[in-house]
Short mmCIF file of N, CA and C in Angstrom, two decimals:
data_model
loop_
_atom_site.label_atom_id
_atom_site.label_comp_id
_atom_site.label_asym_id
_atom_site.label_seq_id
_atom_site.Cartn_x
_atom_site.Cartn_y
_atom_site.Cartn_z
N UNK A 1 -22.08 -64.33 26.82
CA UNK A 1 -21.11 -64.22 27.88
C UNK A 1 -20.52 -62.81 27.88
N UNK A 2 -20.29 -62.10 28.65
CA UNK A 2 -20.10 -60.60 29.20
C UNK A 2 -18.65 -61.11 29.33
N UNK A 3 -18.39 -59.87 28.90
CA UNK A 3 -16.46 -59.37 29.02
C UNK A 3 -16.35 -58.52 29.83
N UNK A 4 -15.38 -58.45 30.60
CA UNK A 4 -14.92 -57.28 31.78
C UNK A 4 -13.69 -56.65 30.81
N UNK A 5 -13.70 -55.58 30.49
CA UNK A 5 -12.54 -54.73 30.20
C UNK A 5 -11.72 -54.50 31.34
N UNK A 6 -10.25 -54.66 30.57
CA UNK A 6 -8.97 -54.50 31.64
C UNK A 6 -8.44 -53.16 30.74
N UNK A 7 -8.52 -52.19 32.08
CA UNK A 7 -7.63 -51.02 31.46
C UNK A 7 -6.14 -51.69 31.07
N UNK A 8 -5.75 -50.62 30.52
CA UNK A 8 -4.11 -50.86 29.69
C UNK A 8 -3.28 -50.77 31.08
N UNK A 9 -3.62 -49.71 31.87
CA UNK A 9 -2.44 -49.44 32.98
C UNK A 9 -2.76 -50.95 33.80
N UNK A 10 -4.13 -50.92 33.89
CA UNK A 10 -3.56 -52.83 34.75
C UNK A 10 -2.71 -53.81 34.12
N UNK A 11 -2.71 -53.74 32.76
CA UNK A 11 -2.25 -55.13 32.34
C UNK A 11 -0.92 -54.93 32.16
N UNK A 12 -0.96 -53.40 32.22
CA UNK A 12 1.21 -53.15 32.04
C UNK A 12 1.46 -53.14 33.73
N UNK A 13 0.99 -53.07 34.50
CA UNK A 13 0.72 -53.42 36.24
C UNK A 13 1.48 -54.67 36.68
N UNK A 14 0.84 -55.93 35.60
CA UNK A 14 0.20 -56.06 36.11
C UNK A 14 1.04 -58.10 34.85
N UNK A 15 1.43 -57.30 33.79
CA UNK A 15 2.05 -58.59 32.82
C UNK A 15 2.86 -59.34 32.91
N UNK A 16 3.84 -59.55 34.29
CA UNK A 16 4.49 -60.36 34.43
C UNK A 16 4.17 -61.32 35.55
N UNK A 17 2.59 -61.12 35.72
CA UNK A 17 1.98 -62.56 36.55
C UNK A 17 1.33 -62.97 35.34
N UNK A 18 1.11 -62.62 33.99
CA UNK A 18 -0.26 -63.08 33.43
C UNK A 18 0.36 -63.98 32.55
N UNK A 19 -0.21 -64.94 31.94
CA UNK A 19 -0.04 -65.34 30.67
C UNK A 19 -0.75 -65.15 29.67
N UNK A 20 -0.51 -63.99 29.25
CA UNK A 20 -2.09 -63.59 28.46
C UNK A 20 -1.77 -62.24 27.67
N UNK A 21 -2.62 -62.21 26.28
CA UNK A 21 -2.16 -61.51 25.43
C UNK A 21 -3.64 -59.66 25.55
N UNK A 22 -3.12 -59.32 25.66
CA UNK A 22 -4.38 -57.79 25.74
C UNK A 22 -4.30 -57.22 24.48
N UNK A 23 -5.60 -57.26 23.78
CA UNK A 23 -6.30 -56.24 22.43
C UNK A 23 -7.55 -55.65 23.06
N UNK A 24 -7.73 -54.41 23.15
CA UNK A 24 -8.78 -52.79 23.39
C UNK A 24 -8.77 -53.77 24.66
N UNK A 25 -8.52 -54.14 25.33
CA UNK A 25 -9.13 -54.43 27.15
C UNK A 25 -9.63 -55.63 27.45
N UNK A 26 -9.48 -56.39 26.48
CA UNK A 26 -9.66 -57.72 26.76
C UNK A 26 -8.75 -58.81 26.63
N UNK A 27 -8.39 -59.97 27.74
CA UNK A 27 -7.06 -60.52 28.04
C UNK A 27 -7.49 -61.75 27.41
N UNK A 28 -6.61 -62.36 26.64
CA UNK A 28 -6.71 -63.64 25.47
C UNK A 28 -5.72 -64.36 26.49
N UNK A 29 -6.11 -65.31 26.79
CA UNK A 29 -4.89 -66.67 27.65
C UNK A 29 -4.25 -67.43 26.19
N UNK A 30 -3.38 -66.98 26.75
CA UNK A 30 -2.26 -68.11 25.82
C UNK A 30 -2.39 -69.75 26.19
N UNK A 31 -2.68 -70.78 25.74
CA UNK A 31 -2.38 -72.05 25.97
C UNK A 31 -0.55 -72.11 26.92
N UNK A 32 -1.04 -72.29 27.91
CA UNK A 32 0.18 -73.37 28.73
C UNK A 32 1.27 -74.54 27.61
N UNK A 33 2.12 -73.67 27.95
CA UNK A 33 3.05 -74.63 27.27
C UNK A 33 3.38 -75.61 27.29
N UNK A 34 3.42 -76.76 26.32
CA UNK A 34 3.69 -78.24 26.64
C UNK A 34 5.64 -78.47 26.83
N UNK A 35 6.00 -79.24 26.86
CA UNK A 35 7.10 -79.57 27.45
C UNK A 35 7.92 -79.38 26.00
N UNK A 36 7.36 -80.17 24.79
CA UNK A 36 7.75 -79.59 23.20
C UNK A 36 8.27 -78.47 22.93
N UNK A 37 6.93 -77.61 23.44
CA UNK A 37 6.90 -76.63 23.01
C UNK A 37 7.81 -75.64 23.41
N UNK A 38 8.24 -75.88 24.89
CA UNK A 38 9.82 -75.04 26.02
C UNK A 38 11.02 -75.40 25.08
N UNK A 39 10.37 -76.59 24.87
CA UNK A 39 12.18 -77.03 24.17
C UNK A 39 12.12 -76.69 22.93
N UNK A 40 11.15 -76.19 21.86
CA UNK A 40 11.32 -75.73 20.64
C UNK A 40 12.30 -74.44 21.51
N UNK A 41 11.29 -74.05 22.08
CA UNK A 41 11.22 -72.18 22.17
C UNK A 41 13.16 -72.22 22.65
N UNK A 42 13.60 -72.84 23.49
CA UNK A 42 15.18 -72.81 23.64
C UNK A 42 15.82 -73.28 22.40
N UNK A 43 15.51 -74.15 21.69
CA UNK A 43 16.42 -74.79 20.72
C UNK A 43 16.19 -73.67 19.44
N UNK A 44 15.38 -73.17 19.44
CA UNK A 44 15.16 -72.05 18.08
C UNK A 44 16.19 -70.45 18.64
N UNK A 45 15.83 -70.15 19.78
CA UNK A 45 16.55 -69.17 20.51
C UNK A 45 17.92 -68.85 20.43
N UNK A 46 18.27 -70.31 21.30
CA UNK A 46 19.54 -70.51 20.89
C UNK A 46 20.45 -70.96 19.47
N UNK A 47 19.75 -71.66 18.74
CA UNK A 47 20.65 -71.82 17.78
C UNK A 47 20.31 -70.05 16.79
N UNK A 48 19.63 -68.94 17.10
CA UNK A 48 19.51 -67.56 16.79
C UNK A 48 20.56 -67.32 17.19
N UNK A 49 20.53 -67.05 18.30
CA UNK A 49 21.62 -66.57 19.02
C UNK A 49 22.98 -66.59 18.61
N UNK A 50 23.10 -68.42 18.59
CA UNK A 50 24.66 -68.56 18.59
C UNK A 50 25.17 -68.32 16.81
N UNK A 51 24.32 -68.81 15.97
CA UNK A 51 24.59 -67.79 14.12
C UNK A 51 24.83 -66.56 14.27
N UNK A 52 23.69 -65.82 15.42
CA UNK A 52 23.54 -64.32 14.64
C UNK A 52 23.85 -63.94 16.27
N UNK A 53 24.94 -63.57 16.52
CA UNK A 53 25.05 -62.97 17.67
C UNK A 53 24.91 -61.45 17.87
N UNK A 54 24.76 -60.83 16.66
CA UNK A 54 24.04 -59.43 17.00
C UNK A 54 22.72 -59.29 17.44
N UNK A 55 21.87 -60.67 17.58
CA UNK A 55 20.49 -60.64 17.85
C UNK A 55 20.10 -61.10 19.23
N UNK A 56 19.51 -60.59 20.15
CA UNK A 56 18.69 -61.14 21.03
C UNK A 56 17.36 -62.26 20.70
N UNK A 57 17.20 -63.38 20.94
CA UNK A 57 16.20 -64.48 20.86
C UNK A 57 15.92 -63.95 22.48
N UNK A 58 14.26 -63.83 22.36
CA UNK A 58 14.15 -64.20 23.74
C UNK A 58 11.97 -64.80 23.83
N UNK A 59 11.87 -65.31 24.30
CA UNK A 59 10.65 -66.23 24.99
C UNK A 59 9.77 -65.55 25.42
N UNK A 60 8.41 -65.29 24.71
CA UNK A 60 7.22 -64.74 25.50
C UNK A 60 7.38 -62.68 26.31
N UNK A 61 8.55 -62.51 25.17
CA UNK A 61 8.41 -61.22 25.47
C UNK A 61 7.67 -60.34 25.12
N UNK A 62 6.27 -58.96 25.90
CA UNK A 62 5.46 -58.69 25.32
C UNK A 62 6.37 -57.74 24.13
N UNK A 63 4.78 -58.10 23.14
CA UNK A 63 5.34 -56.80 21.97
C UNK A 63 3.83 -56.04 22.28
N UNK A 64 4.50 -54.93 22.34
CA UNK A 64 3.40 -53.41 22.28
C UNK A 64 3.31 -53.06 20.72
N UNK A 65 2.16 -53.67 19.88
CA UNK A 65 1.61 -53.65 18.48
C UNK A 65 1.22 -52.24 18.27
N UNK A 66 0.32 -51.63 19.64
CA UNK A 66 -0.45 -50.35 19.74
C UNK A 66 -0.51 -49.85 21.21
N UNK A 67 -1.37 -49.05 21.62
CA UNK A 67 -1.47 -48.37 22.37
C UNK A 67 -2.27 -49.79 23.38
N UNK A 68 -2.99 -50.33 23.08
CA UNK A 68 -4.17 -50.95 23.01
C UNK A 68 -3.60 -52.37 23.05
N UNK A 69 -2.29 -52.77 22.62
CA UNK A 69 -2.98 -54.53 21.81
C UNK A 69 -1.27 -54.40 21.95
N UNK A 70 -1.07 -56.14 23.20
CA UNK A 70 -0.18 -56.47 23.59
C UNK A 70 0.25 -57.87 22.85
N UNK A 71 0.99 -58.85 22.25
CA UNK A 71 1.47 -60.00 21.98
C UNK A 71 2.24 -60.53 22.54
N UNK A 72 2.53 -61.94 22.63
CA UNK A 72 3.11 -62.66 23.21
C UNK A 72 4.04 -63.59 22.04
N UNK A 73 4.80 -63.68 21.52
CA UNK A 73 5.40 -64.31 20.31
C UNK A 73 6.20 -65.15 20.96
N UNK A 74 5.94 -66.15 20.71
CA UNK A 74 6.74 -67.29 21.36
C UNK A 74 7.60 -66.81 21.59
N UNK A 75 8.26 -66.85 20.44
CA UNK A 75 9.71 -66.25 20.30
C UNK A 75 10.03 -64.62 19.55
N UNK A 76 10.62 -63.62 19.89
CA UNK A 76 10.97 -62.35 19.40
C UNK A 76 12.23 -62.53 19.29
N UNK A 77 12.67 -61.95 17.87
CA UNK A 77 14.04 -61.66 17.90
C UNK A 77 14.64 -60.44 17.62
N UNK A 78 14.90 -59.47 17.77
CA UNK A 78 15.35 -58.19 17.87
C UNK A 78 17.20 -57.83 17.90
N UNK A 79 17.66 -57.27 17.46
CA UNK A 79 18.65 -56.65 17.16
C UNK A 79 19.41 -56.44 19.00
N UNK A 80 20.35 -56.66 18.78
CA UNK A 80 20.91 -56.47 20.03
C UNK A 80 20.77 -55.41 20.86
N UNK A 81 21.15 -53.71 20.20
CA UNK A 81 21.34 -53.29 20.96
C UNK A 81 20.11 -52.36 20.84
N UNK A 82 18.91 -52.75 20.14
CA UNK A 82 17.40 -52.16 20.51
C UNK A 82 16.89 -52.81 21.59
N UNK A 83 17.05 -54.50 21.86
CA UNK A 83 16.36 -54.95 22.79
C UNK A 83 16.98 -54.44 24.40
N UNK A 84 18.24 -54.62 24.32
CA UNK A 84 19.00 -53.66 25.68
C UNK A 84 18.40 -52.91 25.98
N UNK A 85 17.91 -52.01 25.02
CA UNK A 85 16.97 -50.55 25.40
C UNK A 85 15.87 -50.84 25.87
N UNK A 86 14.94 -51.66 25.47
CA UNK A 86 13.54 -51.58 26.04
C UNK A 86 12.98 -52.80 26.72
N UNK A 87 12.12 -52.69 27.60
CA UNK A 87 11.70 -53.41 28.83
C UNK A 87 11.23 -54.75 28.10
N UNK A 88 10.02 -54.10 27.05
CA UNK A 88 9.18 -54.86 26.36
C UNK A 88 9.31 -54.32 24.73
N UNK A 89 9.12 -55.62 23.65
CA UNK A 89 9.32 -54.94 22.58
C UNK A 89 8.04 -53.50 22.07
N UNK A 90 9.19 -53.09 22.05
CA UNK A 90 8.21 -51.17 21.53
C UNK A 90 8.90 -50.88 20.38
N UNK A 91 9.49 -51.74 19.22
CA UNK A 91 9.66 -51.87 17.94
C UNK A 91 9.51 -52.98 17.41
N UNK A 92 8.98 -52.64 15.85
CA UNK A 92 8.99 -54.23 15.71
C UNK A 92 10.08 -54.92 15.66
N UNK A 93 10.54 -56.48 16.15
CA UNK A 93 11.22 -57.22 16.03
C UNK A 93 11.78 -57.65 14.27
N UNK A 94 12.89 -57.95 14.44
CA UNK A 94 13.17 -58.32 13.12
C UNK A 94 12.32 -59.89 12.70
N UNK A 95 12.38 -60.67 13.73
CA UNK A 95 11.64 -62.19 13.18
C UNK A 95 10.65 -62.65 14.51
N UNK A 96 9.37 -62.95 14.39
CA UNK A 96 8.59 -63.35 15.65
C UNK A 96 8.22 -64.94 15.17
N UNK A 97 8.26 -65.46 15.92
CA UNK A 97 8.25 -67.03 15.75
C UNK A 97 6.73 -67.41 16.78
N UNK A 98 6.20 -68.33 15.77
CA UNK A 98 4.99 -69.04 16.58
C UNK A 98 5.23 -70.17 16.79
N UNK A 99 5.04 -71.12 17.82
CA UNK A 99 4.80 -72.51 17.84
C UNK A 99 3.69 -73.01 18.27
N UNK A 100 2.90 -73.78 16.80
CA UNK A 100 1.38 -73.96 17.25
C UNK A 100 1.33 -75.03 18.31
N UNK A 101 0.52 -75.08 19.44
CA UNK A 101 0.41 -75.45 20.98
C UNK A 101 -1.16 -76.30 19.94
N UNK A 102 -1.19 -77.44 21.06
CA UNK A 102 -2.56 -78.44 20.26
C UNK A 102 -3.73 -77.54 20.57
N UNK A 103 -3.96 -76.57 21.73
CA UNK A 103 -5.37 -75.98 21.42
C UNK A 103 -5.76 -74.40 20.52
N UNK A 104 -4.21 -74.49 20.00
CA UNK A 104 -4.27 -73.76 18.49
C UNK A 104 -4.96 -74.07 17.40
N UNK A 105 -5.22 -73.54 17.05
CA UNK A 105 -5.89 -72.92 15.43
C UNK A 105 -4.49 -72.26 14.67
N UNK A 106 -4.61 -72.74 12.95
CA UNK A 106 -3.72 -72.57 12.51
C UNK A 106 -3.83 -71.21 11.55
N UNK A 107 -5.44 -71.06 11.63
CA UNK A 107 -5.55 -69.75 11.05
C UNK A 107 -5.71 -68.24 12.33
N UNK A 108 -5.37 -69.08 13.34
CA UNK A 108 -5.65 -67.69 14.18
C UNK A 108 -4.42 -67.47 14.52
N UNK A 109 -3.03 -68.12 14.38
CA UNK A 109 -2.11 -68.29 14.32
C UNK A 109 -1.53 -66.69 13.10
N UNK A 110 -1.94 -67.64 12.28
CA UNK A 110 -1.63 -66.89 10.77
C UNK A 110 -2.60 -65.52 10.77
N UNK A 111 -3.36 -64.99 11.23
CA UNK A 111 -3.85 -63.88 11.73
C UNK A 111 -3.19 -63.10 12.65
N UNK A 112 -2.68 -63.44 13.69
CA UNK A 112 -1.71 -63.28 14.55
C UNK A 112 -0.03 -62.59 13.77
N UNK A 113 0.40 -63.41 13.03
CA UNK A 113 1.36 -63.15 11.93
C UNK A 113 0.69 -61.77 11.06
N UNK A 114 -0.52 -61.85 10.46
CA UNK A 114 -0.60 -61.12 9.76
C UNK A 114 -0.35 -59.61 10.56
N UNK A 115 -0.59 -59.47 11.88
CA UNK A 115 -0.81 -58.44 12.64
C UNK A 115 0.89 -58.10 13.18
N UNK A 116 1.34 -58.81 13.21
CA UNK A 116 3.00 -58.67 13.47
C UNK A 116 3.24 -57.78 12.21
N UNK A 117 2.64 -58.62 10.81
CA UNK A 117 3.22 -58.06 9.67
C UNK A 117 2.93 -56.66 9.34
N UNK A 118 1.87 -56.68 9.89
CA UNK A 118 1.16 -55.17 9.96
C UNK A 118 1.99 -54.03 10.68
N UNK A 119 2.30 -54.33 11.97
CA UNK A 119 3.16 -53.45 12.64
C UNK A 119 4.46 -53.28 12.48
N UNK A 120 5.38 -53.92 11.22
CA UNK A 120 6.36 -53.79 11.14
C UNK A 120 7.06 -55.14 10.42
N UNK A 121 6.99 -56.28 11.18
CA UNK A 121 7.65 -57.29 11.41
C UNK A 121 7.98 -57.80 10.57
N UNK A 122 9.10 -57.80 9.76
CA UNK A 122 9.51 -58.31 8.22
C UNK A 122 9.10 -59.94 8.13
N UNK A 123 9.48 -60.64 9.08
CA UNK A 123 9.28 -62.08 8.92
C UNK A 123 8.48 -63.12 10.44
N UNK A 124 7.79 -63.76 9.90
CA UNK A 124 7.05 -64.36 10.69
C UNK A 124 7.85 -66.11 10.38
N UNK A 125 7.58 -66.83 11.49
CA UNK A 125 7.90 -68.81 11.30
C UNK A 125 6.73 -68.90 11.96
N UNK A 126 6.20 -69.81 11.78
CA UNK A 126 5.23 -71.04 12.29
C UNK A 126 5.77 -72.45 12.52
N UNK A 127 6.31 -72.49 13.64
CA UNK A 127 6.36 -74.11 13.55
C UNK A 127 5.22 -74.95 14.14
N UNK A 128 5.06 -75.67 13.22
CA UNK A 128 3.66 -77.09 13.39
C UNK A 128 4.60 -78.40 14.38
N UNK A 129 5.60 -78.50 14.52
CA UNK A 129 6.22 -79.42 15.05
C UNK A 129 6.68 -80.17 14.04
#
């Protein structure tokens, strides 16, 4: 099966119709969220939020890893007044949260983490439900 490469300038064009994660030019679909899974992503957010009110929780915001290679972290949590600053995360977040969706894999998950960890990201969660 043949891949079409998506330049970078389309998918920054182009990322707030997609649901979908971009590494070197090729767009990974995120699984559609189940109804669980909305209400993890608010109930983890918010109870961030309301402990640590110097932090922004926020839902499916991209993180720019590289030049190249976009993420989607369920959840990002970032420092208040870095996330004010930027559109999309362009530092690493202090905590990125996964919630495995049923047509997850738990090691591509944890690969995923490892690559957060790589770019910065002191702490990774996985919730399994």
């Amino acid at each position: 099966m043949a891949t079409t490469l998506v330049p970078v300038d389309d998918y920054l064009r182009n990322f707030n119709d997609t649901h979908c994660e971009y590494v070197d030019g090729v767009l990974i679909e995120k699984p559609m969220p189940t109804w669980m899974h909305g209400v993890l992503q608010t109930w983890i957010a918010a109870l961030i939020m309301r402990q640590y009110p110097q932090y922004l929780a926020g839902a499916e915001v991209h993180a720019r890893l590289k030049a190249t290679e976009f993420r989607l972290p369920d959840i990002a949590v970032q420092l208040r007044e870095i996330a004010q600053e930027e559109s999309y995360a362009e530092r690493p977040p202090a905590l990125c949260v996964e919630i495995l969706s049923p047509e997850d894999r738990l090691g591509g998950i944890f690969a995923k983490c490892e690559r957060y960890h790589d770019w910065g990201v002191p702490t990774c969660w996985v919730s399994i439900r």
